Amino acid sequence: MFDFLKNLDNDIKDALLSQLRNLWTHTSTAIEGNTLTLGETAFVLEEGLTVSGKPLKDHEEVVGHARAIDLVYDIIRKKSDLTENDLFDLHKAVQTERIFDVYKPVGAWKVEPNSTVIISGDTQIIFEYAAPNDVPELMQSWLAMFQKTCKKNMANKEAALTSYVHLHVSFVRIHPFWDGNGRMARLIANIPVIMAGYPPIVVPRERRQEYIESLSEYHLATGTVIVGNKLLPDIDKLDRFKQFCNEAWSGSLKLVDNACKKQQDRKQKR
Ligand SMILES: Nc1ncnc2c1ncn2[C@@H]1O[C@H](COP(=O)(O)OP(=O)(O)OP(=O)(O)O)[C@@H](O)[C@H]1O
Ligand SMILES: [Mg+2]
């Protein structure tokens, strides 16, 4: 059982888990362009019904993301090391849009190079992610870093936040999949956070621009990652992203607070 659910009655525990699932799923899919609102996301997940006029793809995506959250919880409960196969299973859950194209694999590493455009002042720069040939080896190193991070004693919030930031930024800088990397990062970087007893850090959809800008700043400062390079150079350049993630955390922490208050009220009335 996760620490943030401690001392809650079963109904309050279930309600809090649903709230977290709705918020996490809605924000992460909306950042990626999903058009369902928080209310519609909750409706689809809770009732299993569709929202009139909204794309089928958007429904499938939120259901896939909620399933990926369950997989994340299973990984935490199992207490075994995260493996390449776990990442592939999560990718299959998240990447519900199945395009039958050998260049767009689902549940496998990318086979073609990918890049993004970063805007710095008045200049637009094409930033390349890791080369496909480098990905298997880089991801082995990333998994080793993940293992090490999870084994650290994370007795305080600061340590959990730092783990989230390091795993998130190093994962998206490699960009091991052709698509779905953002949603994957926002899921798996939370594993040590939840293991440490805290609710997941959830990036608010309305702060997408700041999220991308603070990540870009680090990408530009460190360049494309290649085999043999450090996965996390210049950690002092992560201050802005870390500050951003810390602020973002207030959303889920508030939900936990409200659940605890509800529990307190109930105890007093007994
Ligand atoms: N300009 C950029 N600079 C830094 N990081 C970026 C930039 N653009 C995108 N990213 C990172 O890559 C992610 C997008 O990658 P990808 O399209 O593979 O993921 P997604 O899950 O499909 O989409 P999204 O993250 O938008 O939900 C972003 O969420 C962010 O983490
Ligand atoms: Mg995408």
GROMACS .gro file of C-alpha atoms and ligand atoms in nm:
model
  302
    1MET     CA    1   0.000   0.000   0.000
    2PHE     CA    2   0.123   0.348  -0.081
    3ASP     CA    3   0.207   0.578   0.207
    4PHE     CA    4  -0.010   0.866   0.085
    5LEU     CA    5  -0.315   0.638   0.132
    6LYS     CA    6  -0.225   0.559   0.492
    7ASN     CA    7  -0.498   0.588   0.759
    8LEU     CA    8  -0.776   0.647   0.505
    9ASP     CA    9  -1.101   0.450   0.503
   10ASN     CA   10  -1.146   0.234   0.194
   11ASP     CA   11  -1.401   0.461   0.026
   12ILE     CA   12  -1.182   0.771   0.071
   13LYS     CA   13  -0.879   0.575  -0.051
   14ASP     CA   14  -1.065   0.466  -0.366
   15ALA     CA   15  -1.194   0.818  -0.426
   16LEU     CA   16  -0.844   0.964  -0.394
   17LEU     CA   17  -0.699   0.704  -0.633
   18SER     CA   18  -0.972   0.789  -0.887
   19GLN     CA   19  -0.906   1.161  -0.852
   20LEU     CA   20  -0.534   1.108  -0.908
   21ARG     CA   21  -0.597   0.880  -1.207
   22ASN     CA   22  -0.835   1.136  -1.363
   23LEU     CA   23  -0.599   1.430  -1.309
   24TRP     CA   24  -0.283   1.247  -1.420
   25THR     CA   25  -0.454   1.101  -1.728
   26HIS     CA   26  -0.627   1.422  -1.828
   27THR     CA   27  -0.326   1.652  -1.794
   28SER     CA   28  -0.078   1.418  -1.960
   29THR     CA   29  -0.298   1.338  -2.259
   30ALA     CA   30  -0.414   1.701  -2.294
   31ILE     CA   31  -0.051   1.819  -2.308
   32GLU     CA   32  -0.017   1.588  -2.606
   33GLY     CA   33  -0.327   1.729  -2.777
   34ASN     CA   34  -0.616   1.519  -2.645
   35THR     CA   35  -0.939   1.725  -2.651
   36LEU     CA   36  -1.125   1.561  -2.359
   37THR     CA   37  -1.177   1.783  -2.053
   38LEU     CA   38  -1.113   1.666  -1.696
   39GLY     CA   39  -1.486   1.595  -1.657
   40GLU     CA   40  -1.506   1.405  -1.987
   41THR     CA   41  -1.194   1.204  -1.901
   42ALA     CA   42  -1.345   1.104  -1.566
   43PHE     CA   43  -1.674   1.017  -1.738
   44VAL     CA   44  -1.504   0.791  -1.995
   45LEU     CA   45  -1.291   0.618  -1.730
   46GLU     CA   46  -1.566   0.576  -1.473
   47GLU     CA   47  -1.870   0.502  -1.689
   48GLY     CA   48  -1.701   0.339  -1.986
   49LEU     CA   49  -1.920   0.556  -2.209
   50THR     CA   50  -1.822   0.783  -2.497
   51VAL     CA   51  -1.856   1.160  -2.524
   52SER     CA   52  -2.066   1.262  -2.822
   53GLY     CA   53  -1.872   1.424  -3.104
   54LYS     CA   54  -1.526   1.364  -2.958
   55PRO     CA   55  -1.267   1.160  -3.156
   56LEU     CA   56  -1.250   0.784  -3.092
   57LYS     CA   57  -0.870   0.823  -3.069
   58ASP     CA   58  -0.906   1.058  -2.769
   59HIS     CA   59  -1.120   0.803  -2.584
   60GLU     CA   60  -0.873   0.522  -2.654
   61GLU     CA   61  -0.584   0.739  -2.540
   62VAL     CA   62  -0.729   0.818  -2.196
   63VAL     CA   63  -0.826   0.452  -2.140
   64GLY     CA   64  -0.472   0.351  -2.241
   65HIS     CA   65  -0.317   0.605  -2.006
   66ALA     CA   66  -0.531   0.490  -1.712
   67ARG     CA   67  -0.422   0.133  -1.786
   68ALA     CA   68  -0.060   0.250  -1.789
   69ILE     CA   69  -0.110   0.401  -1.441
   70ASP     CA   70  -0.227   0.059  -1.320
   71LEU     CA   71   0.086  -0.095  -1.471
   72VAL     CA   72   0.299   0.166  -1.290
   73TYR     CA   73   0.129   0.075  -0.960
   74ASP     CA   74   0.190  -0.297  -1.033
   75ILE     CA   75   0.560  -0.230  -1.097
   76ILE     CA   76   0.584  -0.048  -0.762
   77ARG     CA   77   0.400  -0.326  -0.575
   78LYS     CA   78   0.618  -0.598  -0.729
   79LYS     CA   79   0.928  -0.422  -0.595
   80SER     CA   80   1.135  -0.581  -0.873
   81ASP     CA   81   1.369  -0.383  -1.096
   82LEU     CA   82   1.214  -0.196  -1.389
   83THR     CA   83   1.303  -0.376  -1.713
   84GLU     CA   84   1.310  -0.295  -2.083
   85ASN     CA   85   1.000  -0.515  -2.119
   86ASP     CA   86   0.814  -0.310  -1.856
   87LEU     CA   87   0.888   0.001  -2.064
   88PHE     CA   88   0.764  -0.175  -2.380
   89ASP     CA   89   0.442  -0.283  -2.203
   90LEU     CA   90   0.384   0.072  -2.082
   91HIS     CA   91   0.444   0.203  -2.433
   92LYS     CA   92   0.186  -0.042  -2.571
   93ALA     CA   93  -0.065   0.082  -2.313
   94VAL     CA   94  -0.003   0.451  -2.380
   95GLN     CA   95   0.037   0.437  -2.758
   96THR     CA   96  -0.315   0.334  -2.847
   97GLU     CA   97  -0.294   0.486  -3.193
   98ARG     CA   98  -0.168   0.186  -3.388
   99ILE     CA   99  -0.031   0.289  -3.721
  100PHE     CA  100   0.080  -0.024  -3.902
  101ASP     CA  101   0.408   0.116  -4.018
  102VAL     CA  102   0.744  -0.051  -3.953
  103TYR     CA  103   0.890   0.294  -3.889
  104LYS     CA  104   0.645   0.359  -3.605
  105PRO     CA  105   0.689   0.061  -3.370
  106VAL     CA  106   0.470   0.023  -3.063
  107GLY     CA  107   0.634  -0.154  -2.769
  108ALA     CA  108   0.980  -0.130  -2.923
  109TRP     CA  109   1.253   0.134  -2.959
  110LYS     CA  110   1.240   0.383  -3.245
  111VAL     CA  111   1.401   0.289  -3.576
  112GLU     CA  112   1.419   0.636  -3.734
  113PRO     CA  113   1.586   0.953  -3.602
  114ASN     CA  114   1.357   1.209  -3.436
  115SER     CA  115   1.400   1.572  -3.344
  116THR     CA  116   1.213   1.879  -3.222
  117VAL     CA  117   1.227   2.250  -3.295
  118ILE     CA  118   1.350   2.458  -3.004
  119ILE     CA  119   1.296   2.831  -3.012
  120SER     CA  120   1.566   3.033  -2.846
  121GLY     CA  121   1.503   3.408  -2.866
  122ASP     CA  122   1.450   3.476  -3.237
  123THR     CA  123   1.624   3.160  -3.353
  124GLN     CA  124   1.468   2.824  -3.431
  125ILE     CA  125   1.696   2.528  -3.377
  126ILE     CA  126   1.645   2.167  -3.486
  127PHE     CA  127   1.737   1.964  -3.179
  128GLU     CA  128   1.812   1.596  -3.247
  129TYR     CA  129   1.733   1.330  -2.992
  130ALA     CA  130   1.958   1.023  -2.949
  131ALA     CA  131   2.031   0.827  -3.269
  132PRO     CA  132   1.826   0.504  -3.304
  133ASN     CA  133   2.144   0.289  -3.304
  134ASP     CA  134   2.246   0.438  -2.969
  135VAL     CA  135   1.908   0.387  -2.802
  136PRO     CA  136   1.938   0.024  -2.675
  137GLU     CA  137   2.269   0.097  -2.502
  138LEU     CA  138   2.162   0.437  -2.370
  139MET     CA  139   1.845   0.285  -2.231
  140GLN     CA  140   2.043   0.014  -2.052
  141SER     CA  141   2.238   0.294  -1.881
  142TRP     CA  142   1.914   0.480  -1.814
  143LEU     CA  143   1.761   0.169  -1.651
  144ALA     CA  144   2.074   0.130  -1.435
  145MET     CA  145   2.038   0.494  -1.329
  146PHE     CA  146   1.669   0.432  -1.257
  147GLN     CA  147   1.754   0.129  -1.039
  148LYS     CA  148   2.014   0.328  -0.846
  149THR     CA  149   1.770   0.615  -0.793
  150CYS     CA  150   1.497   0.387  -0.659
  151LYS     CA  151   1.735   0.222  -0.414
  152LYS     CA  152   1.838   0.553  -0.259
  153ASN     CA  153   1.673   0.633   0.069
  154MET     CA  154   1.421   0.900  -0.025
  155ALA     CA  155   1.306   1.003   0.315
  156ASN     CA  156   1.225   1.357   0.212
  157LYS     CA  157   1.034   1.546  -0.057
  158GLU     CA  158   1.344   1.714  -0.195
  159ALA     CA  159   1.505   1.377  -0.275
  160ALA     CA  160   1.186   1.248  -0.440
  161LEU     CA  161   1.159   1.567  -0.648
  162THR     CA  162   1.523   1.543  -0.759
  163SER     CA  163   1.471   1.180  -0.866
  164TYR     CA  164   1.166   1.278  -1.069
  165VAL     CA  165   1.350   1.563  -1.241
  166HIS     CA  166   1.658   1.354  -1.326
  167LEU     CA  167   1.463   1.057  -1.462
  168HIS     CA  168   1.219   1.273  -1.657
  169VAL     CA  169   1.473   1.493  -1.829
  170SER     CA  170   1.718   1.212  -1.912
  171PHE     CA  171   1.438   1.000  -2.060
  172VAL     CA  172   1.301   1.271  -2.289
  173ARG     CA  173   1.651   1.373  -2.394
  174ILE     CA  174   1.708   1.018  -2.525
  175HIS     CA  175   1.353   1.004  -2.668
  176PRO     CA  176   1.373   0.625  -2.718
  177PHE     CA  177   1.031   0.586  -2.884
  178TRP     CA  178   0.904   0.738  -3.209
  179ASP     CA  179   0.609   0.885  -3.012
  180GLY     CA  180   0.468   0.878  -2.660
  181ASN     CA  181   0.793   0.982  -2.491
  182GLY     CA  182   0.637   1.269  -2.294
  183ARG     CA  183   0.355   1.057  -2.154
  184MET     CA  184   0.603   0.777  -2.073
  185ALA     CA  185   0.837   1.017  -1.891
  186ARG     CA  186   0.549   1.169  -1.693
  187LEU     CA  187   0.454   0.817  -1.582
  188ILE     CA  188   0.782   0.642  -1.501
  189ALA     CA  189   0.963   0.936  -1.340
  190ASN     CA  190   0.690   0.914  -1.075
  191ILE     CA  191   0.781   0.558  -0.971
  192PRO     CA  192   1.043   0.671  -0.712
  193VAL     CA  193   0.809   0.953  -0.599
  194ILE     CA  194   0.528   0.708  -0.519
  195MET     CA  195   0.777   0.459  -0.370
  196ALA     CA  196   0.890   0.736  -0.136
  197GLY     CA  197   0.532   0.775  -0.016
  198TYR     CA  198   0.416   1.078  -0.215
  199PRO     CA  199   0.143   1.124  -0.477
  200PRO     CA  200   0.264   1.162  -0.840
  201ILE     CA  201   0.391   1.493  -0.975
  202VAL     CA  202   0.141   1.598  -1.241
  203VAL     CA  203   0.227   1.865  -1.501
  204PRO     CA  204  -0.075   2.098  -1.541
  205ARG     CA  205  -0.195   2.120  -1.900
  206GLU     CA  206  -0.219   2.500  -1.890
  207ARG     CA  207   0.153   2.520  -1.810
  208ARG     CA  208   0.260   2.319  -2.118
  209GLN     CA  209   0.466   2.605  -2.261
  210GLU     CA  210   0.672   2.655  -1.944
  211TYR     CA  211   0.717   2.278  -1.924
  212ILE     CA  212   0.855   2.258  -2.279
  213GLU     CA  213   1.065   2.575  -2.238
  214SER     CA  214   1.233   2.458  -1.919
  215LEU     CA  215   1.309   2.118  -2.074
  216SER     CA  216   1.438   2.287  -2.393
  217GLU     CA  217   1.672   2.505  -2.190
  218TYR     CA  218   1.843   2.194  -2.057
  219HIS     CA  219   1.845   2.019  -2.397
  220LEU     CA  220   2.011   2.322  -2.560
  221ALA     CA  221   2.269   2.351  -2.282
  222THR     CA  222   2.370   1.985  -2.303
  223GLY     CA  223   2.323   1.888  -2.671
  224THR     CA  224   2.237   1.549  -2.821
  225VAL     CA  225   2.323   1.251  -2.602
  226ILE     CA  226   2.547   0.982  -2.753
  227VAL     CA  227   2.671   0.645  -2.622
  228GLY     CA  228   2.955   0.702  -2.379
  229ASN     CA  229   2.827   1.045  -2.270
  230LYS     CA  230   2.687   1.112  -1.926
  231LEU     CA  231   2.308   1.083  -1.922
  232LEU     CA  232   2.280   1.383  -1.692
  233PRO     CA  233   2.552   1.638  -1.755
  234ASP     CA  234   2.537   1.988  -1.601
  235ILE     CA  235   2.274   1.923  -1.339
  236ASP     CA  236   2.300   2.285  -1.229
  237LYS     CA  237   2.117   2.368  -1.556
  238LEU     CA  238   1.810   2.185  -1.424
  239ASP     CA  239   1.714   2.445  -1.164
  240ARG     CA  240   1.431   2.597  -1.367
  241PHE     CA  241   1.278   2.260  -1.454
  242LYS     CA  242   1.307   2.150  -1.092
  243GLN     CA  243   1.133   2.464  -0.968
  244PHE     CA  244   0.862   2.406  -1.226
  245CYS     CA  245   0.808   2.043  -1.116
  246ASN     CA  246   0.797   2.146  -0.752
  247GLU     CA  247   0.516   2.394  -0.826
  248ALA     CA  248   0.334   2.136  -1.040
  249TRP     CA  249   0.332   1.894  -0.747
  250SER     CA  250   0.085   2.111  -0.552
  251GLY     CA  251  -0.206   1.973  -0.763
  252SER     CA  252  -0.181   1.614  -0.640
  253LEU     CA  253  -0.063   1.712  -0.290
  254LYS     CA  254  -0.379   1.919  -0.253
  255LEU     CA  255  -0.595   1.616  -0.341
  256VAL     CA  256  -0.417   1.412  -0.071
  257ASP     CA  257  -0.466   1.696   0.179
  258ASN     CA  258  -0.838   1.714   0.106
  259ALA     CA  259  -0.874   1.339   0.149
  260CYS     CA  260  -0.695   1.357   0.488
  261LYS     CA  261  -0.921   1.645   0.597
  262LYS     CA  262  -1.229   1.445   0.500
  263GLN     CA  263  -1.098   1.154   0.707
  264GLN     CA  264  -1.034   1.382   1.006
  265ASP     CA  265  -1.387   1.525   0.989
  266ARG     CA  266  -1.528   1.174   0.981
  267LYS     CA  267  -1.325   1.070   1.286
  268GLN     CA  268  -1.446   1.371   1.481
  269LYS     CA  269  -1.809   1.292   1.403
  270ARG     CA  270  -1.776   0.930   1.522
  271LIG     N1  271   1.115   2.159  -2.776
  271LIG     C1  272   1.127   2.066  -2.682
  271LIG     N2  273   1.224   2.075  -2.594
  271LIG     C2  274   1.236   1.984  -2.498
  271LIG     N3  275   1.157   1.879  -2.482
  271LIG     C3  276   1.060   1.866  -2.567
  271LIG     C4  277   1.041   1.957  -2.670
  271LIG     N4  278   0.937   1.921  -2.738
  271LIG     C5  279   0.895   1.809  -2.678
  271LIG     N5  280   0.968   1.776  -2.575
  271LIG     C6  281   0.953   1.660  -2.484
  271LIG     O1  282   0.908   1.555  -2.563
  271LIG     C7  283   0.773   1.525  -2.533
  271LIG     C8  284   0.695   1.500  -2.660
  271LIG     O2  285   0.743   1.382  -2.718
  271LIG     P1  286   0.645   1.275  -2.785
  271LIG     O3  287   0.562   1.338  -2.890
  271LIG     O4  288   0.724   1.154  -2.819
  271LIG     O5  289   0.555   1.240  -2.658
  271LIG     P2  290   0.397   1.232  -2.650
  271LIG     O6  291   0.365   1.166  -2.520
  271LIG     O7  292   0.339   1.172  -2.773
  271LIG     O8  293   0.355   1.381  -2.649
  271LIG     P3  294   0.344   1.483  -2.532
  271LIG     O9  295   0.458   1.477  -2.444
  271LIG    O10  296   0.325   1.613  -2.601
  271LIG    O11  297   0.231   1.435  -2.451
  271LIG     C9  298   0.723   1.645  -2.454
  271LIG    O12  299   0.619   1.614  -2.363
  271LIG    C10  300   0.845   1.687  -2.379
  271LIG    O13  301   0.866   1.602  -2.268
  272MG      MG  302   0.348   1.280  -2.959
   0.00000   0.00000   0.00000
